[in-house]
């Protein structure tokens, strides 16, 4: 039988949808019977029930109702016995919730169970015996055991019948709690001599359809006269006892008196309750009427008890009263926390007020003891929102950040307001899933690295490193070399970047003289979707190596001419002969030059300044000094290992040009000066052997040479002795070089070549002698590059 469905909705403060629907069905319906079309009554499509994983949530362990998602209906799962489920409570109803997910929703469903007349009135005892004195007066009352009908309403017990009714009549009293007390009242005096045993039948009748009855046999033994019945001091006693009181506690004491004497005045007390738990919880002392506890009392199960008491004397006369025991509640139940639905993972970009868990709280205590307040642990981005009927939702209260906290252990604590307060707690673990919201970050804002020139291609220079605060794929960083150019050349032809490790490699061998530094940008990109990236500037500084020798700019030497410096014989100590000028295209200490006198015709006559390359006399020039002096000056840089260049300086020690002319005509141009004593000893031995022949050849050669030289002078092809103006002097006032040297040095991007230009001084102190020329010897005017000369003496 399908009960009518009554649907009504009430909007709560939660973000989720909440509604309520009620049904009414009779008890004892067959398994699988239809309760109601929940989908139709809630206005929800059946596919929503399936996609939302709809399920029934109930606090009780017994499930009487089941949900068919495909049909959207509620069905009877187990046979429902209203009497076993609710006893005498009315109305009797099942309460549960239907939970849906994605998004979270819940609906409250109430199924009221109506009674059917499936229980007949019953008596605890099949028969009861009375001993009644024949002297019992008319109107004497005898309390009978009342019948119990487990049904309720119209199906409950309605009336009693007593047969036969010759001597006794029934009197029924209705109590405030709805129960009826049955008394048998003597209508006609008894006569033991006429009838010693009387049998009566008490019938209890309910009001159901069909009507059902229960009977009890009453056996009466007529005794001899006992004409006074016991009488209780008050018809109703009241007592209060705290729940969980220990066994043996005295609840109350009742008292009855009998006016008779002897054995007829001896009173016996008893409890007449039937078909309930009173006799299991309370007992009465038969002699003194003291009522004590023999069982456990729980306010949450029963808030009061009515104990029916009877006082009997030995003559069979009785009186009755009732003891109302009220149970006083104590705070003995902790709040129960029931998780209705929860999520274990939430995305860090979840919106505010996103529900992650739904909780129901129940405290079986009452009053202040049953009032519950719930709160969660501090410093978490969540709050508890409450609705009606002790339902709570745990929702997000602020933005989530997995990089700050990847997991939350949220402790929900619920406390009642009893004294002392009782509380319960549950810990919810919530994982925060990652989204790609963090770009890679380099360890430095910019990088600067050094590499020595002439490196091997493929050399690892250094490593850039970026970190991403995200997780897994979102934190996987790849390195990319951004497109740019260096001096018009793509930067990728200079360096490369490892995509996985960020190691920067040199693609080519670098030359400091061509490029001293360059910079580029490296991009770090994560593996998220869409990917995030950042970039950093990297500057590479090329360090110089000593890979270029010094280049001599002055004096200039050619393969076809001999350049000589004039030193008068009157030159004093420190006279500035000339200055060797050299440069080194390297940098730093690789370009620091030092000058040394390597070879000289007379080492005691000249010295070279270590730092400035100035050639000065170290003693007074004398007439004994040779006219032609050949100096070999070596120029060294400060690199490791050092590189050097050698320049030959020819010096003429004479006061006039004719004096030196004959000496310099046979001055070898390219022959290296050699002072190897062994060589000269061997040569001397050879000369001695051929002394005559050699002497003759020398004499003839000298004559021929002088004849040719005199001829040259007569043809006006003689070397020109320059005029020295007064302003020509060295720094010490004894030399013939001007104070100012003008040099213009031009370097190309190729470290192996240089274009060197020399500015012409106002006057010159340089002799250029060309034995092969046929005209007057001229000053070399053109600007030449010493590195482009094939016969350069530079090493």
mmCIF file with all atom_site columns, N, CA, C and O in Angstrom, residues 1 79 84 143 186 228 274 497 518 562 613 644 646 761:
data_model
loop_
_atom_site.group_PDB
_atom_site.id
_atom_site.type_symbol
_atom_site.label_atom_id
_atom_site.label_alt_id
_atom_site.label_comp_id
_atom_site.label_asym_id
_atom_site.label_entity_id
_atom_site.label_seq_id
_atom_site.pdbx_PDB_ins_code
_atom_site.Cartn_x
_atom_site.Cartn_y
_atom_site.Cartn_z
_atom_site.occupancy
_atom_site.B_iso_or_equiv
_atom_site.pdbx_formal_charge
_atom_site.auth_seq_id
_atom_site.auth_comp_id
_atom_site.auth_asym_id
_atom_site.auth_atom_id
_atom_site.pdbx_PDB_model_num
ATOM 1  N N  . UNK A 1 1   ? 0.855   -1.190 0.000   1.00 0.00 ? 1   UNK A N  1
ATOM 2  C CA . UNK A 1 1   ? 0.000   0.000  0.000   1.00 0.00 ? 1   UNK A CA 1
ATOM 3  C C  . UNK A 1 1   ? 0.885   1.232  0.000   1.00 0.00 ? 1   UNK A C  1
ATOM 4  O O  . UNK A 1 1   ? 1.737   1.388  0.825   1.00 0.00 ? 1   UNK A O  1
ATOM 5  N N  . UNK A 1 79  ? 10.735  -6.038 6.524   1.00 0.00 ? 79  UNK A N  1
ATOM 6  C CA . UNK A 1 79  ? 9.402   -5.948 7.137   1.00 0.00 ? 79  UNK A CA 1
ATOM 7  C C  . UNK A 1 79  ? 9.469   -5.058 8.366   1.00 0.00 ? 79  UNK A C  1
ATOM 8  O O  . UNK A 1 79  ? 10.366  -5.173 9.187   1.00 0.00 ? 79  UNK A O  1
ATOM 9  N N  . UNK A 1 84  ? 7.714   -3.249 17.479  1.00 0.00 ? 84  UNK A N  1
ATOM 10 C CA . UNK A 1 84  ? 9.133   -3.449 17.792  1.00 0.00 ? 84  UNK A CA 1
ATOM 11 C C  . UNK A 1 84  ? 9.933   -2.167 17.581  1.00 0.00 ? 84  UNK A C  1
ATOM 12 O O  . UNK A 1 84  ? 10.924  -1.916 18.261  1.00 0.00 ? 84  UNK A O  1
ATOM 13 N N  . UNK A 1 143 ? -8.006  -5.235 43.041  1.00 0.00 ? 143 UNK A N  1
ATOM 14 C CA . UNK A 1 143 ? -7.265  -4.801 41.845  1.00 0.00 ? 143 UNK A CA 1
ATOM 15 C C  . UNK A 1 143 ? -6.931  -6.003 40.989  1.00 0.00 ? 143 UNK A C  1
ATOM 16 O O  . UNK A 1 143 ? -6.380  -6.999 41.475  1.00 0.00 ? 143 UNK A O  1
ATOM 17 N N  . UNK A 1 186 ? -16.988 -5.789 44.778  1.00 0.00 ? 186 UNK A N  1
ATOM 18 C CA . UNK A 1 186 ? -17.983 -6.734 45.328  1.00 0.00 ? 186 UNK A CA 1
ATOM 19 C C  . UNK A 1 186 ? -19.368 -6.076 45.318  1.00 0.00 ? 186 UNK A C  1
ATOM 20 O O  . UNK A 1 186 ? -19.570 -5.036 45.940  1.00 0.00 ? 186 UNK A O  1
ATOM 21 N N  . UNK A 1 228 ? -11.638 -5.944 57.508  1.00 0.00 ? 228 UNK A N  1
ATOM 22 C CA . UNK A 1 228 ? -10.928 -4.677 57.307  1.00 0.00 ? 228 UNK A CA 1
ATOM 23 C C  . UNK A 1 228 ? -9.781  -4.885 56.297  1.00 0.00 ? 228 UNK A C  1
ATOM 24 O O  . UNK A 1 228 ? -8.937  -5.769 56.473  1.00 0.00 ? 228 UNK A O  1
ATOM 25 N N  . UNK A 1 274 ? 2.753   -5.263 34.868  1.00 0.00 ? 274 UNK A N  1
ATOM 26 C CA . UNK A 1 274 ? 2.917   -6.401 33.961  1.00 0.00 ? 274 UNK A CA 1
ATOM 27 C C  . UNK A 1 274 ? 3.372   -5.902 32.591  1.00 0.00 ? 274 UNK A C  1
ATOM 28 O O  . UNK A 1 274 ? 3.107   -4.761 32.200  1.00 0.00 ? 274 UNK A O  1
ATOM 29 N N  . UNK A 1 497 ? 71.948  25.886 -24.316 1.00 0.00 ? 497 UNK A N  1
ATOM 30 C CA . UNK A 1 497 ? 71.424  25.609 -22.964 1.00 0.00 ? 497 UNK A CA 1
ATOM 31 C C  . UNK A 1 497 ? 70.779  24.226 -22.967 1.00 0.00 ? 497 UNK A C  1
ATOM 32 O O  . UNK A 1 497 ? 69.961  23.911 -23.838 1.00 0.00 ? 497 UNK A O  1
ATOM 33 N N  . UNK A 1 518 ? 79.453  39.266 -23.764 1.00 0.00 ? 518 UNK A N  1
ATOM 34 C CA . UNK A 1 518 ? 78.143  39.314 -24.425 1.00 0.00 ? 518 UNK A CA 1
ATOM 35 C C  . UNK A 1 518 ? 77.103  38.797 -23.431 1.00 0.00 ? 518 UNK A C  1
ATOM 36 O O  . UNK A 1 518 ? 77.436  38.148 -22.435 1.00 0.00 ? 518 UNK A O  1
ATOM 37 N N  . UNK A 1 562 ? 118.774 49.918 -43.433 1.00 0.00 ? 562 UNK A N  1
ATOM 38 C CA . UNK A 1 562 ? 119.290 49.805 -42.081 1.00 0.00 ? 562 UNK A CA 1
ATOM 39 C C  . UNK A 1 562 ? 119.021 51.123 -41.381 1.00 0.00 ? 562 UNK A C  1
ATOM 40 O O  . UNK A 1 562 ? 119.395 52.188 -41.875 1.00 0.00 ? 562 UNK A O  1
ATOM 41 N N  . UNK A 1 613 ? 111.301 51.142 -21.982 1.00 0.00 ? 613 UNK A N  1
ATOM 42 C CA . UNK A 1 613 ? 111.993 50.785 -23.216 1.00 0.00 ? 613 UNK A CA 1
ATOM 43 C C  . UNK A 1 613 ? 112.990 51.829 -23.691 1.00 0.00 ? 613 UNK A C  1
ATOM 44 O O  . UNK A 1 613 ? 113.443 51.775 -24.845 1.00 0.00 ? 613 UNK A O  1
ATOM 45 N N  . UNK A 1 644 ? 107.275 36.943 -26.279 1.00 0.00 ? 644 UNK A N  1
ATOM 46 C CA . UNK A 1 644 ? 108.259 38.011 -26.462 1.00 0.00 ? 644 UNK A CA 1
ATOM 47 C C  . UNK A 1 644 ? 108.446 38.335 -27.945 1.00 0.00 ? 644 UNK A C  1
ATOM 48 O O  . UNK A 1 644 ? 108.058 37.561 -28.825 1.00 0.00 ? 644 UNK A O  1
ATOM 49 N N  . UNK A 1 646 ? 111.654 40.456 -30.434 1.00 0.00 ? 646 UNK A N  1
ATOM 50 C CA . UNK A 1 646 ? 113.023 40.979 -30.424 1.00 0.00 ? 646 UNK A CA 1
ATOM 51 C C  . UNK A 1 646 ? 113.175 42.016 -31.519 1.00 0.00 ? 646 UNK A C  1
ATOM 52 O O  . UNK A 1 646 ? 112.702 41.806 -32.652 1.00 0.00 ? 646 UNK A O  1
ATOM 53 N N  . UNK A 1 761 ? 107.645 63.201 -36.424 1.00 0.00 ? 761 UNK A N  1
ATOM 54 C CA . UNK A 1 761 ? 108.112 64.193 -35.452 1.00 0.00 ? 761 UNK A CA 1
ATOM 55 C C  . UNK A 1 761 ? 108.558 65.452 -36.176 1.00 0.00 ? 761 UNK A C  1
ATOM 56 O O  . UNK A 1 761 ? 108.776 65.470 -37.394 1.00 0.00 ? 761 UNK A O  1
#
